[in-house]
Short mmCIF file of C-alpha atoms and ligand atoms in Angstrom, two decimals:
data_model
loop_
_atom_site.label_atom_id
_atom_site.label_comp_id
_atom_site.label_asym_id
_atom_site.label_seq_id
_atom_site.Cartn_x
_atom_site.Cartn_y
_atom_site.Cartn_z
CA MET A 633 11.64 19.25 -22.73
CA LYS A 634 14.81 19.02 -20.51
CA LEU A 635 13.69 17.90 -16.77
CA GLN A 636 15.09 20.82 -14.36
CA ASN A 637 14.39 18.66 -11.15
CA ASP A 638 14.41 15.18 -10.84
CA THR A 639 15.12 15.48 -7.32
CA PHE A 640 11.58 14.47 -6.88
CA LEU A 641 11.77 11.05 -9.16
CA LYS A 642 15.37 10.57 -7.93
CA ALA A 643 14.23 10.21 -4.41
CA LEU A 644 10.81 7.74 -5.27
CA MET A 645 14.04 5.64 -6.52
CA ARG A 646 16.60 5.96 -3.96
CA GLU A 647 18.52 7.70 -5.21
CA PRO A 648 21.32 9.81 -3.78
CA THR A 649 20.00 13.86 -3.66
CA ASP A 650 21.01 16.89 -2.20
CA TYR A 651 17.86 17.78 -0.39
CA THR A 652 15.07 16.23 1.08
CA PRO A 653 12.30 16.59 -2.17
CA VAL A 654 8.96 17.26 -1.07
CA TRP A 655 4.96 17.86 -2.53
CA MET A 656 2.16 18.80 -0.75
CA MET A 657 -0.97 16.24 -1.04
CA ARG A 658 -4.29 18.27 -2.04
CA GLN A 659 -1.92 21.43 -2.57
CA ALA A 660 -3.91 22.45 -5.00
CA GLY A 661 -6.90 22.76 -3.66
CA ARG A 662 -9.32 25.38 -1.34
CA TYR A 663 -6.44 26.83 1.02
CA LEU A 664 -5.30 28.55 -2.33
CA PRO A 665 -7.06 32.19 -3.22
CA GLU A 666 -5.91 31.62 -6.44
CA TYR A 667 -8.27 28.60 -6.68
CA ARG A 668 -11.30 29.69 -5.05
CA GLU A 669 -11.08 32.48 -7.43
CA SER A 670 -10.72 29.54 -10.90
CA ARG A 671 -13.63 27.62 -9.08
CA LYS A 672 -15.86 30.82 -9.44
CA THR A 673 -14.94 31.46 -12.57
CA ALA A 674 -15.40 27.67 -14.05
CA GLY A 675 -18.94 27.10 -11.91
CA SER A 676 -17.67 24.60 -9.72
CA PHE A 677 -14.70 21.81 -8.97
CA LEU A 678 -16.49 18.85 -11.16
CA GLN A 679 -16.04 21.56 -14.04
CA LEU A 680 -12.06 22.22 -13.01
CA CYS A 681 -11.50 18.59 -13.05
CA LYS A 682 -13.31 18.56 -16.72
CA ASN A 683 -11.74 21.23 -18.67
CA PRO A 684 -8.23 20.54 -19.15
CA SER A 685 -7.03 24.22 -19.46
CA PHE A 686 -9.22 24.74 -16.04
CA ALA A 687 -6.91 21.79 -14.51
CA THR A 688 -3.15 23.10 -15.93
CA GLU A 689 -4.11 26.03 -14.35
CA VAL A 690 -5.00 25.13 -11.13
CA THR A 691 -2.40 22.16 -10.64
CA LEU A 692 -0.15 25.46 -11.95
CA GLN A 693 -1.25 27.41 -8.55
CA PRO A 694 0.74 26.11 -5.96
CA LEU A 695 4.05 25.86 -7.87
CA ASP A 696 3.68 29.55 -8.27
CA ARG A 697 3.23 30.48 -5.06
CA TYR A 698 5.71 27.68 -3.73
CA PRO A 699 9.30 27.74 -5.88
CA LEU A 700 10.76 25.08 -3.06
CA LEU A 701 7.72 22.21 -4.64
CA ASP A 702 9.51 19.08 -5.81
CA ALA A 703 6.32 17.94 -7.80
CA SER A 704 2.63 18.55 -9.30
CA ILE A 705 0.22 16.53 -8.76
CA LEU A 706 -2.76 16.31 -11.73
CA PHE A 707 -5.76 18.09 -10.41
CA SER A 708 -8.63 15.90 -11.08
CA ASP A 709 -9.79 13.32 -8.34
CA ILE A 710 -10.32 9.66 -7.75
CA LEU A 711 -13.83 9.39 -8.15
CA THR A 712 -13.70 10.17 -12.08
CA VAL A 713 -12.92 6.50 -12.47
CA PRO A 714 -16.51 5.71 -10.92
CA ASP A 715 -18.23 8.41 -12.48
CA ALA A 716 -16.50 6.81 -15.64
CA MET A 717 -18.15 3.75 -14.81
CA GLY A 718 -21.53 4.93 -15.06
CA LEU A 719 -22.85 5.51 -11.63
CA GLY A 720 -23.31 9.87 -11.39
CA LEU A 721 -20.89 11.54 -9.38
CA TYR A 722 -22.09 14.63 -8.24
CA PHE A 723 -20.86 17.11 -5.24
CA GLU A 724 -23.25 18.96 -2.89
CA GLU A 725 -21.92 22.31 -1.43
CA GLY A 726 -20.42 22.49 2.08
CA GLU A 727 -20.55 18.70 1.45
CA GLY A 728 -18.56 15.26 0.27
CA PRO A 729 -18.90 13.11 -2.90
CA LYS A 730 -22.19 11.78 -3.76
CA PHE A 731 -23.31 9.30 -6.38
CA GLU A 732 -26.66 9.28 -8.10
CA ARG A 733 -26.85 5.34 -8.25
CA THR A 734 -24.61 2.79 -6.06
CA LEU A 735 -23.65 -0.37 -6.88
CA ARG A 736 -25.23 -3.09 -4.44
CA GLU A 737 -27.47 -4.99 -5.93
CA GLU A 738 -26.57 -8.50 -8.19
CA ALA A 739 -27.68 -7.89 -11.15
CA ASP A 740 -25.87 -4.22 -11.65
CA ILE A 741 -23.33 -5.43 -10.08
CA GLN A 742 -22.64 -7.98 -13.19
CA LYS A 743 -23.96 -5.12 -15.67
CA LEU A 744 -20.40 -3.64 -14.22
CA ALA A 745 -17.53 -3.13 -16.97
CA VAL A 746 -14.91 -1.64 -17.71
CA PRO A 747 -15.81 1.70 -19.32
CA ASP A 748 -13.85 2.91 -22.58
CA MET A 749 -10.97 4.92 -21.51
CA ALA A 750 -12.61 7.94 -24.30
CA SER A 751 -15.22 8.56 -21.15
CA LEU A 752 -11.43 9.66 -19.17
CA GLN A 753 -10.61 11.75 -21.92
CA TYR A 754 -10.88 14.77 -20.24
CA VAL A 755 -8.15 13.25 -17.72
CA PHE A 756 -5.20 12.20 -20.08
CA ASP A 757 -5.77 15.78 -22.09
CA ALA A 758 -4.95 17.29 -18.74
CA VAL A 759 -1.93 15.57 -18.61
CA SER A 760 -0.61 15.96 -21.34
CA GLN A 761 -1.34 20.27 -20.79
CA ILE A 762 -0.08 20.32 -17.65
CA ARG A 763 3.64 18.82 -18.88
CA LYS A 764 3.71 21.27 -21.83
CA THR A 765 2.87 23.87 -19.90
CA LEU A 766 5.57 22.89 -16.92
CA ASN A 767 7.56 22.71 -19.38
CA GLY A 768 10.10 20.54 -17.21
CA ARG A 769 9.85 22.52 -14.27
CA VAL A 770 9.08 19.79 -12.37
CA PRO A 771 7.52 15.98 -12.39
CA LEU A 772 4.02 15.38 -13.11
CA ILE A 773 2.54 12.41 -10.13
CA GLY A 774 -1.32 11.41 -11.54
CA PHE A 775 -2.63 9.42 -9.45
CA SER A 776 -5.93 6.50 -9.07
CA GLY A 777 -8.17 6.01 -6.55
CA SER A 778 -7.30 2.09 -4.86
CA PRO A 779 -10.33 -0.13 -6.07
CA TRP A 780 -10.93 -0.77 -2.67
CA THR A 781 -11.24 2.93 -1.84
CA LEU A 782 -13.64 3.32 -4.88
CA ALA A 783 -15.74 0.35 -4.51
CA THR A 784 -16.28 2.39 -0.92
CA TYR A 785 -17.83 5.07 -2.51
CA MET A 786 -19.50 2.71 -5.76
CA VAL A 787 -21.48 0.49 -2.90
CA GLU A 788 -21.94 2.97 -0.23
CA GLY A 789 -23.06 6.08 -2.90
CA LYS A 790 -20.68 8.24 -0.41
CA GLY A 791 -18.26 9.26 1.63
CA GLY A 792 -18.26 9.60 5.30
CA THR A 793 -20.12 6.09 6.08
CA ASP A 794 -19.01 3.57 8.26
CA PHE A 795 -18.67 1.15 5.53
CA LEU A 796 -21.01 -0.63 7.09
CA THR A 797 -23.04 -1.66 4.41
CA ILE A 798 -19.69 -2.81 2.02
CA LYS A 799 -18.53 -4.96 5.20
CA LYS A 800 -21.36 -6.56 5.53
CA MET A 801 -20.80 -7.28 1.77
CA ALA A 802 -17.24 -8.52 1.70
CA TYR A 803 -18.57 -11.29 4.33
CA ALA A 804 -22.15 -12.41 3.41
CA ARG A 805 -21.24 -12.27 -0.50
CA PRO A 806 -17.38 -12.18 -1.09
CA ASP A 807 -18.16 -12.58 -4.77
CA LEU A 808 -19.75 -9.51 -5.40
CA LEU A 809 -17.13 -7.35 -3.78
CA HIS A 810 -14.49 -9.38 -5.22
CA ARG A 811 -16.10 -8.60 -8.98
CA ILE A 812 -16.53 -5.08 -8.29
CA LEU A 813 -12.59 -5.03 -7.30
CA ASP A 814 -12.17 -6.81 -10.35
CA ILE A 815 -13.54 -5.07 -12.67
CA THR A 816 -12.20 -1.77 -10.92
CA ALA A 817 -8.38 -2.92 -10.82
CA GLN A 818 -8.63 -3.95 -14.64
CA THR A 819 -9.98 -0.34 -15.36
CA VAL A 820 -7.33 1.19 -13.43
CA ILE A 821 -3.96 -0.44 -14.75
CA GLN A 822 -6.09 1.43 -18.24
CA TYR A 823 -7.12 4.54 -15.92
CA LEU A 824 -3.17 4.96 -14.88
CA ASN A 825 -1.02 3.36 -18.11
CA ALA A 826 -2.74 5.79 -20.31
CA GLN A 827 -2.14 8.55 -17.85
CA ILE A 828 2.09 7.21 -18.33
CA ALA A 829 1.57 7.23 -21.74
CA ALA A 830 -0.13 11.37 -22.00
CA GLY A 831 3.11 12.37 -19.80
CA ALA A 832 2.40 11.55 -15.77
CA GLN A 833 6.09 11.42 -14.81
CA ALA A 834 5.50 8.74 -11.73
CA VAL A 835 1.78 7.41 -9.79
CA MET A 836 0.53 6.87 -7.40
CA ILE A 837 -2.39 4.78 -5.94
CA PHE A 838 -4.81 6.60 -3.13
CA ASP A 839 -5.79 3.27 -0.54
CA SER A 840 -7.57 6.81 1.79
CA TRP A 841 -9.85 3.75 3.38
CA GLY A 842 -8.05 0.57 3.67
CA GLY A 843 -7.36 1.58 7.11
CA ALA A 844 -11.42 0.75 7.55
CA LEU A 845 -10.37 -3.04 6.91
CA SER A 846 -9.26 -6.04 9.42
CA HIS A 847 -5.63 -7.31 8.90
CA ASN A 848 -7.20 -10.52 7.06
CA ALA A 849 -9.72 -8.21 4.80
CA TYR A 850 -6.82 -5.77 4.31
CA ILE A 851 -5.42 -8.16 2.47
CA GLU A 852 -7.86 -9.68 0.73
CA PHE A 853 -9.74 -6.85 -0.45
CA SER A 854 -7.26 -3.39 -0.90
CA LEU A 855 -3.56 -4.84 -0.98
CA ASN A 856 -4.32 -7.61 -3.67
CA TYR A 857 -5.70 -5.64 -6.26
CA MET A 858 -3.03 -2.72 -6.04
CA GLN A 859 -0.90 -5.94 -6.19
CA LYS A 860 -2.69 -6.71 -9.26
CA ILE A 861 -2.33 -2.98 -10.74
CA VAL A 862 0.98 -2.31 -9.57
CA ASN A 863 2.14 -5.96 -12.38
CA GLY A 864 0.07 -4.09 -15.35
CA LEU A 865 1.46 -0.72 -15.43
CA THR A 866 3.83 0.14 -17.77
CA ARG A 867 7.42 0.69 -16.41
CA GLU A 868 9.02 3.20 -18.29
CA HIS A 869 8.27 5.78 -20.50
CA ASP A 870 10.49 8.19 -22.34
CA GLY A 871 13.27 6.49 -21.35
CA ARG A 872 12.64 6.41 -17.90
CA ILE A 873 11.17 4.27 -15.47
CA VAL A 874 7.98 5.53 -13.78
CA PRO A 875 7.82 4.74 -10.03
CA ARG A 876 4.54 3.61 -8.51
CA ILE A 877 4.03 4.58 -4.72
CA VAL A 878 0.84 3.27 -2.70
CA PHE A 879 -0.62 5.07 -0.05
CA THR A 880 -2.91 3.22 2.83
CA LYS A 881 -3.93 5.84 5.01
CA GLY A 882 -4.23 4.03 8.51
CA GLY A 883 -2.62 1.39 6.53
CA ALA A 884 1.53 1.57 8.73
CA LEU A 885 0.29 -1.90 10.58
CA TRP A 886 0.87 -3.45 6.91
CA LEU A 887 3.70 -2.08 5.47
CA GLU A 888 6.13 -5.62 6.04
CA ALA A 889 3.15 -6.89 3.30
CA GLN A 890 3.35 -3.40 1.70
CA ALA A 891 6.77 -3.52 0.88
CA GLU A 892 6.05 -6.97 -1.39
CA ILE A 893 3.94 -5.55 -3.94
CA GLY A 894 6.19 -4.01 -6.45
CA ALA A 895 5.03 -0.66 -5.58
CA ASP A 896 8.39 1.37 -5.66
CA VAL A 897 7.01 3.60 -2.43
CA LEU A 898 5.01 3.37 0.53
CA GLY A 899 3.24 6.82 1.69
CA LEU A 900 3.28 6.75 5.11
CA ASP A 901 -0.19 8.84 7.08
CA TRP A 902 0.96 10.52 10.66
CA ALA A 903 0.53 7.74 12.68
CA VAL A 904 3.67 5.79 12.72
CA ASP A 905 7.15 7.28 13.33
CA ILE A 906 8.73 7.23 9.91
CA GLY A 907 12.13 5.81 11.71
CA SER A 908 10.51 2.85 12.57
CA ALA A 909 8.40 2.12 9.37
CA ARG A 910 12.37 2.56 7.83
CA LYS A 911 13.61 -0.10 9.76
CA ARG A 912 10.49 -2.43 9.49
CA VAL A 913 10.66 -1.82 5.15
CA GLY A 914 14.11 -2.21 5.44
CA ASP A 915 15.96 -1.20 1.04
CA LYS A 916 12.70 -2.27 -0.56
CA VAL A 917 10.98 0.91 -0.88
CA ALA A 918 11.23 4.19 -0.15
CA LEU A 919 8.93 6.18 2.11
CA GLN A 920 6.96 9.27 1.49
CA GLY A 921 5.52 11.29 4.39
CA ASN A 922 3.81 12.07 7.11
CA LEU A 923 3.77 15.36 8.64
CA ASP A 924 0.18 15.57 10.74
CA PRO A 925 -1.20 18.10 8.40
CA ALA A 926 -2.95 19.31 11.49
CA ILE A 927 0.54 20.79 12.22
CA LEU A 928 0.00 23.71 9.63
CA LEU A 929 -2.90 25.00 11.59
CA SER A 930 -0.07 26.15 14.48
CA THR A 931 2.86 28.57 13.88
CA PRO A 932 5.94 28.35 11.71
CA ALA A 933 7.98 27.36 14.94
CA ALA A 934 5.76 24.75 15.93
CA ILE A 935 5.90 23.61 12.21
CA GLU A 936 9.56 24.24 11.90
CA LYS A 937 9.99 21.20 15.30
CA GLU A 938 7.83 19.00 14.07
CA VAL A 939 9.79 18.99 10.24
CA VAL A 940 13.12 18.13 12.11
CA ASN A 941 11.80 16.03 13.95
CA ILE A 942 10.19 13.77 11.26
CA LEU A 943 14.30 14.58 9.31
CA ALA A 944 15.67 13.27 11.86
CA SER A 945 13.59 10.24 12.58
CA TYR A 946 13.93 9.06 8.85
CA GLY A 947 17.55 10.01 9.17
CA HIS A 948 20.78 9.73 6.89
CA GLY A 949 20.25 8.42 3.25
CA ASN A 950 18.61 8.15 0.34
CA GLY A 951 14.34 7.37 -0.31
CA HIS A 952 12.91 9.90 1.76
CA VAL A 953 10.24 12.73 -0.02
CA PHE A 954 8.94 14.96 2.47
CA ASN A 955 4.84 15.13 2.71
CA LEU A 956 2.08 15.79 5.09
CA GLY A 957 0.31 12.45 6.81
CA HIS A 958 -2.88 13.10 4.14
CA GLY A 959 -4.36 16.58 2.56
CA ILE A 960 -3.69 19.55 3.32
CA THR A 961 -6.88 21.47 5.14
CA GLN A 962 -8.58 24.85 3.37
CA TRP A 963 -7.92 26.27 6.29
CA THR A 964 -4.19 26.34 6.52
CA PRO A 965 -2.91 30.16 6.66
CA GLN A 966 -0.92 30.20 3.22
CA GLU A 967 2.68 31.19 5.08
CA ASN A 968 2.67 27.80 7.15
CA ALA A 969 2.72 25.86 4.03
CA ALA A 970 5.60 28.27 3.12
CA ALA A 971 7.05 27.42 6.66
CA MET A 972 6.87 24.09 6.00
CA LEU A 973 8.12 23.70 3.16
CA ALA A 974 11.09 26.41 3.87
CA ALA A 975 11.96 23.95 6.53
CA VAL A 976 12.08 20.79 4.92
CA ARG A 977 14.95 22.54 2.30
CA GLU A 978 17.07 23.84 5.30
CA HIS A 979 17.22 21.20 7.55
CA SER A 980 17.38 17.91 5.56
CA ARG A 981 20.51 18.49 3.57
CA GLN A 982 22.69 17.68 6.55
CA TYR A 983 21.19 14.21 6.18
CA HIS A 984 22.52 13.86 2.31
CA SER A 985 25.97 15.21 2.37
CA LYS A 986 28.00 12.24 0.43
O1 CP3 S 1483 -3.27 17.30 -4.05
C1 CP3 S 1483 -3.40 17.24 -5.28
O2 CP3 S 1483 -3.97 18.65 -5.28
C2 CP3 S 1483 -4.38 16.74 -6.46
C3 CP3 S 1483 -5.71 16.77 -6.48
C4 CP3 S 1483 -6.29 15.29 -6.29
C5 CP3 S 1483 -8.22 15.73 -5.32
N1 CP3 S 1483 -8.50 14.67 -4.99
C6 CP3 S 1483 -8.64 17.06 -5.53
C7 CP3 S 1483 -9.90 17.60 -4.74
C8 CP3 S 1483 -5.87 14.13 -5.48
C9 CP3 S 1483 -5.24 13.74 -4.98
C10 CP3 S 1483 -7.23 13.20 -4.72
C11 CP3 S 1483 -8.15 11.94 -4.28
C12 CP3 S 1483 -9.31 12.18 -3.52
N2 CP3 S 1483 -10.36 12.29 -3.80
C13 CP3 S 1483 -9.00 10.77 -2.55
C14 CP3 S 1483 -8.09 10.32 -2.31
C15 CP3 S 1483 -6.97 11.06 -1.07
C16 CP3 S 1483 -7.46 10.97 -0.02
O3 CP3 S 1483 -7.88 12.68 0.51
O4 CP3 S 1483 -7.66 10.60 1.15
C17 CP3 S 1483 -10.33 11.07 -2.12
C18 CP3 S 1483 -10.55 9.31 -1.03
C19 CP3 S 1483 -11.05 11.53 -2.68
C20 CP3 S 1483 -12.16 11.99 -3.42
C21 CP3 S 1483 -12.85 12.98 -2.84
N3 CP3 S 1483 -12.60 14.32 -4.10
C22 CP3 S 1483 -13.62 13.71 -1.68
C23 CP3 S 1483 -14.03 12.71 0.21
C24 CP3 S 1483 -13.81 15.19 -1.28
C25 CP3 S 1483 -14.37 15.90 -0.78
C26 CP3 S 1483 -13.74 16.57 0.85
C27 CP3 S 1483 -12.75 17.56 0.43
O5 CP3 S 1483 -12.10 17.57 1.05
O6 CP3 S 1483 -13.80 18.30 0.31
C28 CP3 S 1483 -13.25 15.18 -2.72
C29 CP3 S 1483 -13.63 16.86 -2.84
C30 CP3 S 1483 -11.97 17.45 -3.95
N4 CP3 S 1483 -11.30 16.86 -4.10
C31 CP3 S 1483 -11.34 19.13 -3.54
C32 CP3 S 1483 -10.61 18.88 -4.25
C33 CP3 S 1483 -9.98 20.00 -4.75
C34 CP3 S 1483 -12.21 19.90 -3.01
C35 CP3 S 1483 -13.20 20.51 -3.96
C36 CP3 S 1483 -14.01 21.73 -3.73
O7 CP3 S 1483 -13.19 22.80 -4.60
O8 CP3 S 1483 -14.76 22.28 -2.68
#
């Protein structure tokens, strides 16, 4: 099963490519009618995640629609991990994720343990089945949440909060939060290594809420644990390096520190100019990003203009993977996503001339 398109894997390792590869965070999702159809058949979002055949079907949908995508990403969710840790994940129609139980009491936190990876076997089965079905078309990305981001859901019990419960814990009982983060980091290492063993060809750590922290707290409660994970990951599988992408949403203030933890690639949200980010990290890491997903709600002309700006800002040379600065929104017209992909392919070749 030879990989037919390794542009993405090469760019992650800052090797030369003919053009800038591109994928979209949340590329399999509600903006696609075929996704909404599959979700209806499966019954719910979680049933799509927990059934490897549905997860495979949905992972492939954006690739079938958009041949210009250079990577696929496992269809799942970061919250499968706290679910396996016994917190009881559920979704209510029209609302974000919630947990039946929260981790706030000292006794509950003392009882927290690394779950048996068998409880996440459906994820590893999905990875193998997706790899088989892809049959070498493009590489497959595996992923996990960062310990800090997962802990925000475990302590707060839901998304969309101001993080005051977990921040109070960070400042009043750092020992308790460190215990949660430590067990979660150990879990994520096993979880990502099992995804790699099942066939994930690159892995991404989503630190969606790291940007809510103060400078010192970010280093102590988020970055340190991502470093532990990166150090614990399988470096090579099937004769190829497995690149690691670390993405802290709202984290561009700390790019220099992020570049030191052993990741190959840093994800950028749209707030930072990618050219300045490149100067700050030098040749330590590749960069992934960073179009504002809201631009995809506008017009093909506006989208093309912004793609051109980002490519020009990054400039000549290797080490850029084009992406959105966060997940594609459910209101994105499908033709606008197509316009973005076409613009990246068309305008990026000039930056890769030998
Ligand atoms: O990128 C992909 O196509 C892969 C699939 C993927 C999903 N979630 C599917 C999903 C990935 C990589 C994630 C990661 C994830 N999940 C993150 C980190 C990235 C980020 O967005 O910051 C976070 C914080 C979550 C937790 C989560 N899952 C939230 C907050 C929500 C609800 C908000 C929303 O956008 O609806 C989800 C649900 C979710 N995860 C959906 C999808 C396609 C929508 C579910 C539906 O069909 O209704």
